[in-house]
Coordinates of N, CA and C in Angstrom, one line a residue:
T1203 N 14.7 18.2 -22.5 CA 14.2 19.5 -22.0 C 12.8 19.2 -21.3
P1204 N 12.5 20.0 -20.3 CA 11.3 19.9 -19.6 C 10.1 20.2 -20.5
P1205 N 8.9 19.6 -20.2 CA 7.7 19.9 -21.0 C 7.5 21.4 -21.1
D1206 N 6.8 21.8 -22.1 CA 6.4 23.2 -22.3 C 5.5 23.7 -21.2
A1207 N 5.9 24.7 -20.4 CA 5.1 25.2 -19.3 C 4.1 26.2 -19.6
A1208 N 4.1 26.6 -20.9 CA 3.2 27.7 -21.4 C 1.7 27.3 -21.0
G1209 N 1.0 28.3 -20.5 CA -0.4 28.1 -20.2 C -0.6 27.5 -18.8
L1210 N 0.5 27.1 -18.1 CA 0.3 26.6 -16.8 C 0.1 27.8 -15.8
S1211 N -0.5 27.6 -14.7 CA -0.6 28.6 -13.7 C 0.8 28.9 -13.2
A1212 N 1.0 30.1 -12.6 CA 2.3 30.4 -12.0 C 2.8 29.4 -11.0
G1213 N 1.8 28.9 -10.2 CA 2.2 27.9 -9.1 C 2.6 26.6 -9.7
A1214 N 1.8 26.2 -10.7 CA 2.1 24.9 -11.4 C 3.4 25.0 -12.1
A1215 N 3.7 26.1 -12.7 CA 4.9 26.3 -13.5 C 6.1 26.2 -12.5
A1216 N 6.0 26.9 -11.4 CA 7.1 26.9 -10.4 C 7.3 25.5 -9.8
A1217 N 6.2 24.8 -9.6 CA 6.3 23.4 -9.1 C 7.0 22.6 -10.1
L1218 N 6.6 22.7 -11.4 CA 7.2 21.9 -12.4 C 8.7 22.2 -12.6
A1219 N 9.0 23.5 -12.5 CA 10.4 23.9 -12.6 C 11.3 23.2 -11.6
L1220 N 10.8 23.2 -10.3 CA 11.6 22.6 -9.2 C 11.7 21.1 -9.5
L1221 N 10.6 20.5 -9.9 CA 10.6 19.1 -10.1 C 11.7 18.7 -11.1
W1222 N 11.8 19.5 -12.2 CA 12.8 19.2 -13.2 C 14.2 19.4 -12.8
L1223 N 14.3 20.3 -11.8 CA 15.7 20.5 -11.2 C 16.1 19.3 -10.4
L1224 N 15.1 18.6 -9.8 CA 15.3 17.5 -8.9 C 15.4 16.2 -9.6
V1225 N 14.7 16.1 -10.7 CA 14.7 14.8 -11.4 C 15.3 14.9 -12.7
C1226 N 16.2 14.0 -13.0 CA 17.0 14.1 -14.3 C 17.1 12.7 -14.9
A1227 N 16.6 12.5 -16.1 CA 16.5 11.2 -16.7 C 17.9 10.8 -17.2
P1228 N 18.4 9.6 -16.8 CA 19.7 9.1 -17.3 C 19.8 9.1 -18.8
G1229 N 21.0 9.6 -19.3 CA 21.2 9.6 -20.7 C 20.7 10.9 -21.3
E1230 N 20.0 11.7 -20.6 CA 19.4 13.0 -21.2 C 20.6 13.9 -21.4
A1231 N 20.5 14.7 -22.5 CA 21.6 15.6 -22.9 C 21.8 16.6 -21.7
G1232 N 23.1 16.7 -21.3 CA 23.4 17.7 -20.2 C 23.0 17.2 -18.9
C1233 N 22.6 15.9 -18.8 CA 22.1 15.4 -17.5 C 23.3 15.1 -16.6
R1234 N 23.3 15.4 -15.3 CA 24.3 15.0 -14.4 C 23.6 14.8 -13.0
L1235 N 24.2 14.0 -12.2 CA 23.6 13.7 -10.9 C 23.8 15.0 -10.0
L1236 N 22.8 15.4 -9.4 CA 22.8 16.6 -8.6 C 23.5 16.3 -7.2
T1237 N 24.4 17.1 -6.8 CA 25.0 16.9 -5.5 C 24.0 17.4 -4.4
V1238 N 24.4 17.0 -3.1 CA 23.6 17.5 -2.0 C 23.6 19.0 -2.0
A1239 N 24.7 19.6 -2.3 CA 24.8 21.1 -2.3 C 23.8 21.7 -3.3
D1240 N 23.8 21.0 -4.5 CA 22.9 21.5 -5.5 C 21.4 21.4 -5.1
L1241 N 21.1 20.3 -4.4 CA 19.7 20.1 -4.0 C 19.3 21.1 -2.9
F1242 N 20.3 21.3 -2.0 CA 20.1 22.3 -0.9 C 19.9 23.7 -1.5
D1243 N 20.7 24.1 -2.5 CA 20.6 25.4 -3.1 C 19.2 25.6 -3.7
R1244 N 18.7 24.6 -4.3 CA 17.3 24.7 -5.0 C 16.2 24.8 -4.0
V1245 N 16.2 24.0 -2.9 CA 15.1 24.1 -2.0 C 15.2 25.4 -1.1
I1246 N 16.4 25.8 -0.9 CA 16.6 27.1 -0.2 C 16.0 28.3 -1.0
R1247 N 16.4 28.3 -2.3 CA 15.8 29.3 -3.2 C 14.3 29.2 -3.3
H1248 N 13.8 28.0 -3.4 CA 12.4 27.8 -3.5 C 11.7 28.3 -2.2
S1249 N 12.2 28.0 -1.0 CA 11.7 28.4 0.2 C 11.7 29.9 0.3
G1250 N 12.7 30.6 -0.2 CA 12.8 32.0 -0.2 C 11.7 32.6 -1.1
R1251 N 11.4 32.0 -2.2 CA 10.3 32.6 -3.0 C 9.0 32.4 -2.3
I1252 N 8.8 31.3 -1.6 CA 7.5 31.1 -0.8 C 7.4 32.2 0.2
H1253 N 8.5 32.5 0.9 CA 8.4 33.5 2.0 C 8.2 34.9 1.4
S1254 N 8.8 35.2 0.3 CA 8.6 36.5 -0.4 C 7.1 36.7 -0.8
L1255 N 6.5 35.6 -1.4 CA 5.1 35.7 -1.8 C 4.2 35.9 -0.6
S1256 N 4.5 35.2 0.5 CA 3.6 35.3 1.7 C 3.8 36.7 2.3
T1257 N 5.0 37.3 2.2 CA 5.2 38.6 2.7 C 4.4 39.6 1.9
A1258 N 4.5 39.4 0.6 CA 3.7 40.3 -0.3 C 2.2 40.3 -0.1
L1259 N 1.7 39.0 0.1 CA 0.3 38.8 0.4 C -0.1 39.5 1.7
Y1260 N 0.7 39.3 2.7 CA 0.4 39.8 4.0 C 0.4 41.4 4.0
E1261 N 1.5 41.9 3.4 CA 1.6 43.4 3.5 C 0.5 44.1 2.6
K1262 N 0.0 43.4 1.6 CA -1.1 44.0 0.8 C -2.4 44.0 1.5
H1263 N -2.7 43.0 2.2 CA -4.0 42.9 2.9 C -4.0 43.2 4.3
F1264 N -2.9 43.1 5.0 CA -2.9 43.3 6.4 C -1.7 44.2 6.8
P1265 N -1.6 45.4 6.3 CA -0.5 46.3 6.6 C -0.4 46.6 8.1
P1266 N 0.8 46.7 8.6 CA 1.0 47.0 10.1 C 0.2 48.2 10.5
R1267 N -0.3 48.1 11.7 CA -1.1 49.2 12.3 C -0.3 49.8 13.5
D1268 N -0.6 51.0 13.8 CA 0.1 51.7 14.9 C -0.1 50.9 16.2
N1269 N -1.3 50.3 16.4 CA -1.6 49.7 17.7 C -1.2 48.2 17.7
E1270 N -0.4 47.7 16.8 CA 0.0 46.3 16.7 C 0.8 45.9 17.9
L1271 N 1.6 46.9 18.4 CA 2.5 46.6 19.5 C 1.8 46.1 20.8
G1272 N 0.6 46.6 21.0 CA -0.1 46.3 22.2 C -1.0 45.1 22.1
K1273 N -1.0 44.4 21.0 CA -1.8 43.2 20.8 C -1.1 42.0 21.4
P1274 N -1.9 41.0 21.9 CA -1.3 39.8 22.4 C -0.7 39.0 21.2
A1275 N 0.3 38.2 21.5 CA 1.0 37.4 20.5 C 0.0 36.5 19.8
R1276 N 0.1 36.3 18.5 CA -0.8 35.5 17.7 C -0.6 34.0 18.1
K1277 N -1.7 33.3 18.1 CA -1.6 31.8 18.4 C -1.7 31.1 17.0
C1278 N -0.7 30.4 16.7 CA -0.6 29.7 15.4 C -1.0 28.2 15.6
H1279 N -1.5 27.5 14.6 CA -1.8 26.1 14.8 C -0.5 25.2 15.0
T1280 N 0.6 25.8 14.6 CA 1.9 25.1 14.8 C 2.6 25.5 16.1
S1281 N 2.0 26.3 16.9 CA 2.6 26.8 18.1 C 3.0 25.7 19.1
G1282 N 2.3 24.6 19.0 CA 2.6 23.5 19.9 C 3.9 22.8 19.5
M1283 N 4.4 23.0 18.3 CA 5.7 22.4 17.9 C 6.9 23.2 18.5
Q1284 N 7.8 22.4 19.0 CA 8.9 23.0 19.6 C 10.0 23.4 18.5
T1285 N 10.1 24.7 18.3 CA 11.0 25.1 17.3 C 12.1 26.0 17.9
P1286 N 13.3 25.8 17.5 CA 14.4 26.7 18.1 C 14.3 28.1 17.6
N1287 N 14.5 29.0 18.6 CA 14.5 30.4 18.2 C 16.0 30.9 18.1
G1288 N 16.3 31.3 16.9 CA 17.7 31.8 16.7 C 18.6 30.7 16.2
K1289 N 19.6 31.2 15.5 CA 20.6 30.3 14.8 C 21.4 29.5 15.8
E1290 N 21.7 30.1 16.9 CA 22.5 29.4 17.9 C 21.9 28.1 18.4
Y1291 N 20.6 28.2 18.7 CA 19.9 27.0 19.2 C 19.7 26.0 18.1
A1292 N 19.3 26.4 16.9 CA 19.1 25.5 15.8 C 20.4 24.7 15.4
Q1293 N 21.5 25.4 15.6 CA 22.8 24.7 15.3 C 23.1 23.6 16.3
K1294 N 22.5 23.6 17.4 CA 22.8 22.5 18.5 C 21.9 21.3 18.3
I1295 N 20.8 21.4 17.5 CA 19.9 20.3 17.3 C 20.5 19.3 16.3
P1296 N 20.4 18.0 16.7 CA 21.0 16.9 15.8 C 20.4 17.1 14.3
R1297 N 21.2 16.7 13.4 CA 20.8 16.9 12.0 C 19.4 16.2 11.7
E1298 N 19.3 15.0 12.2 CA 18.0 14.3 12.0 C 16.8 15.0 12.5
E1299 N 17.0 15.6 13.7 CA 15.9 16.3 14.3 C 15.5 17.6 13.6
L1300 N 16.5 18.3 13.1 CA 16.3 19.5 12.3 C 15.6 19.2 11.0
T1301 N 16.1 18.1 10.3 CA 15.4 17.7 9.1 C 14.0 17.3 9.3
H1302 N 13.8 16.6 10.4 CA 12.4 16.2 10.8 C 11.5 17.4 11.0
L1303 N 12.1 18.4 11.7 CA 11.3 19.6 12.0 C 10.9 20.4 10.8
I1304 N 11.8 20.5 9.8 CA 11.5 21.1 8.5 C 10.3 20.4 7.8
L1305 N 10.4 19.1 7.8 CA 9.4 18.3 7.1 C 8.0 18.4 7.9
K1306 N 8.1 18.5 9.2 CA 6.9 18.6 10.0 C 6.2 19.9 9.7
L1307 N 7.0 21.0 9.7 CA 6.4 22.3 9.4 C 5.7 22.4 8.1
L1308 N 6.4 21.9 7.1 CA 5.8 21.9 5.7 C 4.5 21.0 5.7
Q1309 N 4.6 19.9 6.3 CA 3.4 19.0 6.3 C 2.2 19.6 7.0
A1310 N 2.5 20.3 8.1 CA 1.5 21.0 8.9 C 0.7 22.1 8.2
W1311 N 1.3 22.6 7.1 CA 0.7 23.7 6.4 C 0.0 23.3 5.1
K1312 N 0.2 22.1 4.6 CA -0.4 21.6 3.4 C -1.9 21.7 3.3
E1313 N -2.5 21.1 4.3 CA -4.0 21.1 4.3 C -4.6 22.4 4.6
P1314 N -4.1 23.2 5.6 CA -4.7 24.5 5.9 C -4.6 25.4 4.7
L1315 N -3.5 25.4 4.0 CA -3.3 26.3 2.8 C -4.3 25.9 1.7
S1316 N -4.5 24.6 1.5 CA -5.5 24.2 0.5 C -6.9 24.6 0.9
H1317 N -7.2 24.5 2.2 CA -8.5 24.9 2.7 C -8.7 26.4 2.7
F1318 N -7.7 27.1 2.9 CA -7.7 28.6 2.9 C -8.1 29.1 1.4
N1319 N -7.5 28.4 0.5 CA -7.7 28.8 -0.9 C -9.2 28.5 -1.3
Q1320 N -9.7 27.4 -0.9 CA -11.1 27.0 -1.2 C -12.1 27.9 -0.6
H1321 N -11.8 28.5 0.5 CA -12.8 29.4 1.2 C -12.5 30.9 1.1
H1322 N -11.6 31.2 0.2 CA -11.3 32.7 0.0 C -11.3 33.0 -1.5
Q1323 N -12.3 32.5 -2.2 CA -12.4 32.8 -3.6 C -12.7 34.3 -3.9
E1324 N -13.1 35.0 -2.8 CA -13.4 36.4 -3.0 C -12.2 37.3 -3.0
L1325 N -11.0 36.8 -2.7 CA -9.8 37.6 -2.8 C -9.6 38.2 -4.2
P1326 N -9.0 39.3 -4.3 CA -8.7 39.9 -5.6 C -7.9 38.9 -6.4
G1327 N -8.0 38.9 -7.7 CA -7.4 37.9 -8.6 C -5.9 37.7 -8.3
D1328 N -5.1 38.8 -8.2 CA -3.7 38.6 -8.0 C -3.4 38.0 -6.7
S1329 N -4.2 38.3 -5.7 CA -4.0 37.8 -4.3 C -4.4 36.3 -4.3
L1330 N -5.5 36.0 -4.9 CA -5.9 34.6 -4.9 C -4.9 33.7 -5.7
S1331 N -4.3 34.3 -6.8 CA -3.3 33.6 -7.5 C -2.1 33.4 -6.7
K1332 N -1.7 34.4 -5.9 CA -0.5 34.2 -5.0 C -0.8 33.1 -3.9
A1333 N -2.0 33.1 -3.4 CA -2.3 32.1 -2.4 C -2.3 30.7 -2.9
K1334 N -2.8 30.5 -4.1 CA -2.8 29.2 -4.8 C -1.3 28.8 -5.1
Q1335 N -0.6 29.8 -5.6 CA 0.8 29.6 -5.9 C 1.6 29.1 -4.7
I1336 N 1.4 29.8 -3.5 CA 2.0 29.4 -2.3 C 1.7 28.0 -1.9
S1337 N 0.4 27.6 -2.0 CA 0.0 26.3 -1.7 C 0.7 25.2 -2.6
N1338 N 0.7 25.5 -3.9 CA 1.4 24.5 -4.8 C 2.9 24.4 -4.5
M1339 N 3.5 25.6 -4.2 CA 4.9 25.6 -4.0 C 5.3 24.9 -2.7
V1340 N 4.4 25.0 -1.6 CA 4.7 24.3 -0.4 C 4.7 22.8 -0.6
H1341 N 3.7 22.3 -1.4 CA 3.7 20.8 -1.7 C 5.0 20.4 -2.4
E1342 N 5.4 21.3 -3.4 CA 6.6 20.9 -4.1 C 7.9 21.1 -3.3
L1343 N 7.9 22.0 -2.4 CA 9.1 22.2 -1.5 C 9.2 21.0 -0.6
S1344 N 8.0 20.5 -0.1 CA 8.0 19.3 0.7 C 8.7 18.1 0.0
T1345 N 8.3 18.0 -1.3 CA 8.9 16.9 -2.1 C 10.4 17.1 -2.3
G1346 N 10.8 18.4 -2.5 CA 12.2 18.7 -2.7 C 13.0 18.4 -1.4
V1347 N 12.4 18.7 -0.2 CA 13.2 18.4 1.0 C 13.2 16.9 1.2
E1348 N 12.2 16.2 0.8 CA 12.3 14.7 0.9 C 13.4 14.2 0.0
K1349 N 13.6 14.8 -1.2 CA 14.6 14.4 -2.1 C 16.0 14.6 -1.4
V1350 N 16.2 15.8 -0.8 CA 17.4 16.1 -0.1 C 17.7 15.1 1.0
T1351 N 16.6 14.8 1.8 CA 16.7 13.9 2.9 C 17.1 12.5 2.4
E1352 N 16.5 12.0 1.3 CA 16.9 10.7 0.8 C 18.4 10.7 0.3
K1353 N 18.8 11.8 -0.2 CA 20.2 11.9 -0.7 C 21.2 11.9 0.5
M1354 N 20.8 12.6 1.6 CA 21.7 12.6 2.8 C 21.7 11.3 3.4
Q1355 N 20.6 10.6 3.4 CA 20.5 9.2 4.0 C 21.4 8.3 3.2
S1356 N 21.3 8.3 1.9 CA 22.0 7.4 1.0 C 23.5 7.6 1.2
M1357 N 23.9 8.8 1.5 CA 25.3 9.1 1.7 C 25.8 9.0 3.1
G1358 N 24.9 8.6 4.0 CA 25.3 8.4 5.4 C 25.5 9.7 6.2
M1359 N 25.0 10.8 5.7 CA 25.1 12.1 6.4 C 24.1 12.2 7.5
I1360 N 23.0 11.5 7.4 CA 22.0 11.4 8.5 C 21.5 10.0 8.5
S1361 N 21.0 9.6 9.7 CA 20.5 8.2 9.8 C 19.1 8.0 9.1
N1362 N 18.7 6.8 9.0 CA 17.4 6.5 8.3 C 16.2 6.6 9.3
S1363 N 16.4 7.2 10.5 CA 15.4 7.1 11.5 C 14.2 8.0 11.2
L1364 N 14.3 8.9 10.1 CA 13.2 9.8 9.8 C 12.1 9.1 9.0
N1365 N 12.3 7.9 8.4 CA 11.4 7.3 7.5 C 10.0 7.2 8.2
G1366 N 9.0 7.8 7.6 CA 7.6 7.7 8.0 C 7.3 8.6 9.2
M1367 N 8.2 9.3 9.8 CA 8.0 10.0 11.0 C 7.2 11.3 10.7
A1368 N 7.7 12.1 9.7 CA 7.1 13.4 9.5 C 5.6 13.4 9.2
S1369 N 5.2 12.6 8.2 CA 3.8 12.6 7.8 C 2.9 12.1 8.9
S1370 N 3.3 11.1 9.7 CA 2.4 10.6 10.7 C 2.3 11.6 11.9
E1371 N 3.3 12.2 12.3 CA 3.3 13.1 13.4 C 2.6 14.5 13.1
A1372 N 2.8 14.9 11.8 CA 2.3 16.2 11.5 C 0.8 16.2 11.1
T1373 N 0.3 15.0 10.7 CA -1.1 14.9 10.3 C -2.0 15.4 11.3
G1374 N -1.7 15.1 12.6 CA -2.6 15.6 13.7 C -2.7 17.1 13.7
L1375 N -1.6 17.8 13.4 CA -1.6 19.2 13.4 C -2.4 19.7 12.2
S1376 N -2.2 19.1 11.0 CA -2.7 19.7 9.8 C -4.2 19.5 9.7
I1377 N -4.8 18.5 10.3 CA -6.2 18.2 10.1 C -7.0 18.8 11.3
G1378 N -6.3 19.5 12.2 CA -7.0 20.0 13.4 C -7.8 21.3 12.9
N1379 N -8.6 21.8 13.8 CA -9.5 22.9 13.5 C -8.8 24.3 13.9
E1380 N -7.6 24.2 14.5 CA -7.0 25.4 14.9 C -6.7 26.4 13.8
A1381 N -6.3 25.9 12.6 CA -6.0 26.8 11.5 C -7.2 27.4 11.0
D1382 N -8.3 26.7 11.0 CA -9.6 27.2 10.5 C -10.2 28.3 11.4
M1383 N -9.8 28.3 12.7 CA -10.3 29.2 13.6 C -9.5 30.5 13.7
M1384 N -8.4 30.5 13.0 CA -7.6 31.8 13.0 C -8.2 32.8 12.1
S1385 N -8.0 34.1 12.4 CA -8.4 35.1 11.5 C -7.5 35.1 10.3
D1386 N -7.9 35.7 9.2 CA -7.1 35.7 8.0 C -5.7 36.3 8.2
S1387 N -5.8 37.4 9.0 CA -4.5 38.1 9.3 C -3.6 37.2 10.1
D1388 N -4.1 36.5 11.1 CA -3.2 35.6 11.9 C -2.7 34.4 11.0
F1389 N -3.6 33.9 10.1 CA -3.3 32.8 9.3 C -2.1 33.1 8.4
I1390 N -2.1 34.3 7.7 CA -1.0 34.6 6.8 C 0.2 35.0 7.6
H1391 N 0.0 35.7 8.7 CA 1.1 36.0 9.6 C 1.8 34.8 10.1
C1392 N 1.1 33.8 10.5 CA 1.7 32.5 11.0 C 2.4 31.8 9.9
F1393 N 1.8 31.7 8.7 CA 2.5 31.0 7.6 C 3.8 31.8 7.3
R1394 N 3.7 33.1 7.2 CA 4.9 33.9 6.9 C 6.0 33.6 7.9
R1395 N 5.6 33.5 9.1 CA 6.6 33.3 10.2 C 7.2 31.9 10.0
D1396 N 6.4 30.9 9.8 CA 6.9 29.5 9.6 C 7.7 29.3 8.3
S1397 N 7.3 30.0 7.3 CA 8.1 29.9 6.0 C 9.5 30.5 6.2
N1398 N 9.6 31.5 7.0 CA 10.9 32.1 7.3 C 11.7 31.1 8.1
K1399 N 11.0 30.4 9.1 CA 11.7 29.4 9.9 C 12.3 28.2 9.0
V1400 N 11.4 27.8 8.0 CA 11.8 26.7 7.1 C 13.1 27.1 6.4
Q1401 N 13.1 28.3 5.8 CA 14.2 28.8 5.0 C 15.5 28.9 5.9
S1402 N 15.3 29.4 7.1 CA 16.5 29.5 8.0 C 17.0 28.2 8.4
Y1403 N 16.1 27.2 8.7 CA 16.6 25.9 9.1 C 17.2 25.1 8.0
L1404 N 16.8 25.3 6.8 CA 17.4 24.7 5.6 C 18.8 25.3 5.4
K1405 N 19.0 26.6 5.6 CA 20.3 27.2 5.5 C 21.3 26.6 6.6
I1406 N 20.7 26.5 7.8 CA 21.5 26.0 8.9 C 21.9 24.5 8.7
L1407 N 20.9 23.8 8.2 CA 21.2 22.3 7.9 C 22.2 22.2 6.9
K1408 N 22.2 23.0 5.8 CA 23.2 22.9 4.8 C 24.6 23.2 5.4
C1409 N 24.7 24.2 6.2 CA 26.0 24.5 6.8 C 26.4 23.4 7.8
R1410 N 25.5 22.7 8.4 CA 25.8 21.6 9.3 C 26.4 20.4 8.5
I1411 N 25.7 20.2 7.3 CA 26.1 19.1 6.5 C 27.4 19.4 5.8
M1412 N 27.6 20.6 5.3 CA 28.8 21.0 4.5 C 29.5 22.2 5.2
P1413 N 30.1 22.0 6.3 CA 30.8 23.2 7.0 C 31.8 23.9 6.2
E1414 N 32.3 23.2 5.1 CA 33.3 23.8 4.2 C 32.9 25.1 3.5
N1415 N 31.5 25.3 3.6 CA 31.0 26.5 3.0 C 31.2 27.8 3.8
S1416 N 31.8 27.6 5.0 CA 32.1 28.7 5.9 C 30.9 29.6 6.2
C1417 N 29.8 29.0 6.4 CA 28.6 29.8 6.8 C 28.1 29.4 8.2

């Protein structure tokens, strides 16, 4: 059984929960090797929780205004990344590229989210807790996607060309000043948008890998 999570923060508990779903000690009672489908289901659910939390945080502090329609499009620090708009375009991208894109998006948000938490201690308790939880969960989701990637590579579903690519290419995005220069509203909006992309791409990738699911 996993260690007792009592007393852990909500974010740490969520991270621990996913970790124990991904890692299983040989010989442990009830232990079985997780399939690629199992791993995909877990990271997709985890990404869904992240998007729900970011939506709740955004709607609480930055509710839509009547004049939003006339405002220019927000500039996100990840705007320079070429991401497919719509399911049709994402389905045409090679599996390796789509996997790489998911990893890059997650990597690009790790440092900005940590920095956001450090400089927004004045947020109400529940909102600060959500922000910290999101940051922890993004780190854990990145680890989860890496586990899925390793599993796909070991089974020959994708090539090994991804090794070392995501972290090196995304570092330049994550350590830039663009995220720090965004307003709080734009920051949460951009993360909420990208978290939705990650979840969508994970679902599409699962369908590409396992078309028998008829999705």
